[in-house]
Short mmCIF file of C-alpha atoms in Angstrom, two decimals:
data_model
loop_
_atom_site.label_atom_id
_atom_site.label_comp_id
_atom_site.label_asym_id
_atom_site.label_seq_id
_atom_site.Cartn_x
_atom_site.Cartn_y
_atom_site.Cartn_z
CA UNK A 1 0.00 0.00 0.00
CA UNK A 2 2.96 2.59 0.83
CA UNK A 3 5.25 1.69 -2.21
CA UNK A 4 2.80 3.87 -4.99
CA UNK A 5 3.04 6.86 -3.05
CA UNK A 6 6.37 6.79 -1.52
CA UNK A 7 8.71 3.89 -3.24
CA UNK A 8 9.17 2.77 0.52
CA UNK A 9 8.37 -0.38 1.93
CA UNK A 10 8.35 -1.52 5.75
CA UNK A 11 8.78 -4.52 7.20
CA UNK A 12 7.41 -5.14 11.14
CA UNK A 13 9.17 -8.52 11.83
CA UNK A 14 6.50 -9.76 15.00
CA UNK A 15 8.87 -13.09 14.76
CA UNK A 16 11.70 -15.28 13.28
CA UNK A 17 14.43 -17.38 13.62
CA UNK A 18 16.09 -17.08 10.17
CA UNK A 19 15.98 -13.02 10.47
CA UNK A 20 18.72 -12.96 6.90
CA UNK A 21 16.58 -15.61 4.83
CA UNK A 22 13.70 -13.77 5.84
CA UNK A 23 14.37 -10.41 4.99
CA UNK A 24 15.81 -11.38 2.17
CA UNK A 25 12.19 -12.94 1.02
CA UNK A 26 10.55 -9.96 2.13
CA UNK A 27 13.26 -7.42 0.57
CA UNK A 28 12.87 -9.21 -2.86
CA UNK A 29 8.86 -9.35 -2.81
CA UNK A 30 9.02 -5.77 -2.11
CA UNK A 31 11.47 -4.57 -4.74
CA UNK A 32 9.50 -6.43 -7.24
CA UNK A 33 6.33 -4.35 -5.71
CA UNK A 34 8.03 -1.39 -6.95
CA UNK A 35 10.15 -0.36 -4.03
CA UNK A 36 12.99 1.18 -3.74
CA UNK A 37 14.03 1.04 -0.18
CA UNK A 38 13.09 -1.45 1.93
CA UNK A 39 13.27 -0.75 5.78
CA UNK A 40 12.07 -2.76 8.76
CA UNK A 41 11.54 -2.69 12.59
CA UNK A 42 10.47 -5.09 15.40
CA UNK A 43 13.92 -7.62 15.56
CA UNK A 44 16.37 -7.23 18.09
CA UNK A 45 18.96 -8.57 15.12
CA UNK A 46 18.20 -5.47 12.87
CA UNK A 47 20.78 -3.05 14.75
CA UNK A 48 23.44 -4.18 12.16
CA UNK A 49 21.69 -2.84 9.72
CA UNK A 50 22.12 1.08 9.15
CA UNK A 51 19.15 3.35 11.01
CA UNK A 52 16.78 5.23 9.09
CA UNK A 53 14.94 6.74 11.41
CA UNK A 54 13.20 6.39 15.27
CA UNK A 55 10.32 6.76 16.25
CA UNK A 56 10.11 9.12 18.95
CA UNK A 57 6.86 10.21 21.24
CA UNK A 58 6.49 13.07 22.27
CA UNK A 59 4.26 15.09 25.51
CA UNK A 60 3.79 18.68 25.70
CA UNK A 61 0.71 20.71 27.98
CA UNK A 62 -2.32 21.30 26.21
CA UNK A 63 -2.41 24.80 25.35
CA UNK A 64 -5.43 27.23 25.15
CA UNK A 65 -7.12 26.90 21.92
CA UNK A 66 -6.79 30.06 20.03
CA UNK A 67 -9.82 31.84 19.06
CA UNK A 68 -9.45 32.23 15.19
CA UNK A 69 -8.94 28.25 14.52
CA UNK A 70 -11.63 26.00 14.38
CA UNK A 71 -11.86 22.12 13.91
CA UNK A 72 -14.56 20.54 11.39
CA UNK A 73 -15.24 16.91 12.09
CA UNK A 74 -14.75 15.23 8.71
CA UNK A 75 -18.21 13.84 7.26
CA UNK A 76 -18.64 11.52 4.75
CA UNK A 77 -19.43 13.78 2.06
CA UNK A 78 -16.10 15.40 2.95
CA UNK A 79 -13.73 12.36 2.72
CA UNK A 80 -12.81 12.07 -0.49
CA UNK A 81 -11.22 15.67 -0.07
CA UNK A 82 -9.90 15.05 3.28
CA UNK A 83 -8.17 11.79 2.13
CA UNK A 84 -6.96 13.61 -1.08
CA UNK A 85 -4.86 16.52 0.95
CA UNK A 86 -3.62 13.86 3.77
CA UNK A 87 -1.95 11.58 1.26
CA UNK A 88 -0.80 14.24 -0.55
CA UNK A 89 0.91 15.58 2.39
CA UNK A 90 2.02 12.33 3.98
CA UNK A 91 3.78 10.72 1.23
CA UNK A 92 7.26 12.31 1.41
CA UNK A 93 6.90 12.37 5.31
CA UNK A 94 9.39 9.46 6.86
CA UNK A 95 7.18 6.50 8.49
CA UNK A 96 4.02 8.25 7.33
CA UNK A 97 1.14 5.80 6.97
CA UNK A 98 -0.47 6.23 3.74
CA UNK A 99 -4.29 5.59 4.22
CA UNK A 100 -6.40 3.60 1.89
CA UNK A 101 -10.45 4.84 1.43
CA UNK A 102 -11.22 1.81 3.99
CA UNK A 103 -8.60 2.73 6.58
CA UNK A 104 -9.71 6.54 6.09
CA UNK A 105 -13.52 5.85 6.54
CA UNK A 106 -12.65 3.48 9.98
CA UNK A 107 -10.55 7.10 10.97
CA UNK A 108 -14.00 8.85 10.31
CA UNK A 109 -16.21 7.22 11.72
CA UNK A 110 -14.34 7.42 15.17
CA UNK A 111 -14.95 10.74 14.71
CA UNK A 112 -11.11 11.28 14.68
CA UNK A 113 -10.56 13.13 11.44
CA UNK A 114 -10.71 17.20 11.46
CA UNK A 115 -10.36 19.85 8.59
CA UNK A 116 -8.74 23.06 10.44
CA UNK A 117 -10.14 26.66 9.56
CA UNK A 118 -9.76 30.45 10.20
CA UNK A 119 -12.95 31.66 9.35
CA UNK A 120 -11.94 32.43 5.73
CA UNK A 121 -9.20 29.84 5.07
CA UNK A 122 -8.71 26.21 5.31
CA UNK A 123 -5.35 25.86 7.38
CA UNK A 124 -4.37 21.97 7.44
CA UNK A 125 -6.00 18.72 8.71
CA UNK A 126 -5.28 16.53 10.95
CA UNK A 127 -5.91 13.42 13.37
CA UNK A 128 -6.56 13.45 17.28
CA UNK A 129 -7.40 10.60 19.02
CA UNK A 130 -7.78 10.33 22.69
CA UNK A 131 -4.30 11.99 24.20
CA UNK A 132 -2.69 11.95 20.83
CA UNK A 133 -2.09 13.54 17.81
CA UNK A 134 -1.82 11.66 15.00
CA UNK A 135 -1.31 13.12 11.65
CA UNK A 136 -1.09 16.97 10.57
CA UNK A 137 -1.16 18.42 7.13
CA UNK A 138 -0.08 21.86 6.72
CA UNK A 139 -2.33 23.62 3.20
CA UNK A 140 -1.09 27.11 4.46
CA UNK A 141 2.93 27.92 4.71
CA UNK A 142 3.75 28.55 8.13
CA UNK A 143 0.08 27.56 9.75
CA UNK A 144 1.78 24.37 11.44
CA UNK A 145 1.67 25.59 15.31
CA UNK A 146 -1.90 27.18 14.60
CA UNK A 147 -3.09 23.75 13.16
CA UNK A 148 -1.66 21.56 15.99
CA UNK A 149 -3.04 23.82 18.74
CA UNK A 150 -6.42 23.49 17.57
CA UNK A 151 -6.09 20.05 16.82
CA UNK A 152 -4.36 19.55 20.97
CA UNK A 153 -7.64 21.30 21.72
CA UNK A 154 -9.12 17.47 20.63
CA UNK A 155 -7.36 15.60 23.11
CA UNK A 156 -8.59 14.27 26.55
CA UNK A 157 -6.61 15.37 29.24
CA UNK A 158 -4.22 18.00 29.78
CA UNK A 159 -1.23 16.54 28.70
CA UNK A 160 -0.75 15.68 24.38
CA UNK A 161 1.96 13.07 22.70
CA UNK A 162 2.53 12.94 19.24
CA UNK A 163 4.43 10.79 17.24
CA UNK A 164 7.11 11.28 15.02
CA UNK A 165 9.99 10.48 12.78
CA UNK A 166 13.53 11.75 14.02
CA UNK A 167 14.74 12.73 10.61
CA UNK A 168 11.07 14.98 9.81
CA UNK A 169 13.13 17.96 10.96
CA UNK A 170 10.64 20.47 10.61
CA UNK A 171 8.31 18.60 12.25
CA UNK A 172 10.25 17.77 15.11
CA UNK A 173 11.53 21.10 14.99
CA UNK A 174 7.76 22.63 15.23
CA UNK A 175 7.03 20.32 18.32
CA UNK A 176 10.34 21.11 20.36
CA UNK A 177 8.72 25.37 19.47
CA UNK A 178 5.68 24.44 20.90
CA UNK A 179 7.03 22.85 24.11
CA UNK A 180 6.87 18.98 23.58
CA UNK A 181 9.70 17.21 24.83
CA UNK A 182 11.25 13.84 23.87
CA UNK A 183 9.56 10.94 26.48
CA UNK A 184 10.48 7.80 24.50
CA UNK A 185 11.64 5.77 21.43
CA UNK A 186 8.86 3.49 20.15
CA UNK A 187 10.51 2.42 17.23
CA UNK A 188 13.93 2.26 15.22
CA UNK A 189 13.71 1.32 11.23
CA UNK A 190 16.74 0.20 9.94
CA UNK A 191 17.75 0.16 5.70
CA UNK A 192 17.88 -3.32 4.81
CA UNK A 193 17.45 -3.23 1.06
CA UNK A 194 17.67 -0.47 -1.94
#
């Protein structure tokens, strides 16, 4: 599903014993899917290979929602554009899940899924789920700390994490602005096939 959009593929290796034969079955199938790098995660034996990128989560206080930035739930009828911007976004974003129609409509109808406004402008979109935020797309230049607050406005609690790639520099950069700090590495994905 990732390799249209970004030429990527990843591997999460829940379990194996022959970690080279392996990955060298899954590295092969996914070159001949059209990727170009292949990168992949979950085996303690993977730290020989050269990193990629982490995973990092990050927490930062919930800030008061600004007055001139509203959320719009995303509806049904709205989807299709919705979907269209967050791919769009996402797909030169490292570990950025590309999201098929089916995975997009399970995001909706959780009632997760949010267009951001002024009142005349559409700013970015976004995810928030519970204490996280999940995903943020940026349609105006320089609107990324207006979209996230409104979008931390989502969250339960007082406290937000988000999620996100240590080599998305402007990203990480944005967070870091806005306060969050560094609480843990979920992930590592390590380059095991170009």
């Amino acid at each position: 599903q990732q390799i249209p959009y970004t030429g990527i593929a990843y591997i999460t290796i829940q379990s194996t014993q022959t970690l080279d034969i392996f990955l060298l079955e899954c590295a092969g199938f996914c070159r001949a899917a059209g990727a170009t790098r292949v990168l992949a995660s979950g085996h303690a034996d993977l730290n020989r290979y050269p990193v990629f990128t982490r995973v990092l989560r990050m927490q930062a206080e919930v800030p008061t929602v600004p007055d001139n930035a509203y959320l719009f739930p995303v509806t049904e009828q709205t989807l299709g554009n919705w979907l269209e911007i967050y791919n769009d976004g996402m797909k030169n974003v490292p570990n950025a899940l590309i999201l098929s129609r089916q995975m997009a409509e399970e995001i909706v109808e959780k009632g997760t899924a949010y267009f951001v406004h002024t009142n005349v402008a559409l700013l970015g979109i976004g995810i928030a789920e519970n204490d996280t935020v999940q995903a943020i797309v940026s349609c105006v230049k320089g609107a990324g700390e207006q979209i996230m607050t409104a979008l931390m406005g989502a969250v339960c609690g007082d406290q937000a994490y988000v999620e996100v790639a240590e080599n998305n520099l402007p990203a990480v950069r944005l967070y870091q602005r806005m306060g969050f700090v560094q609480t843990q590495i979920l992930k590592e994905w390590y380059i095991v096939g170009k």
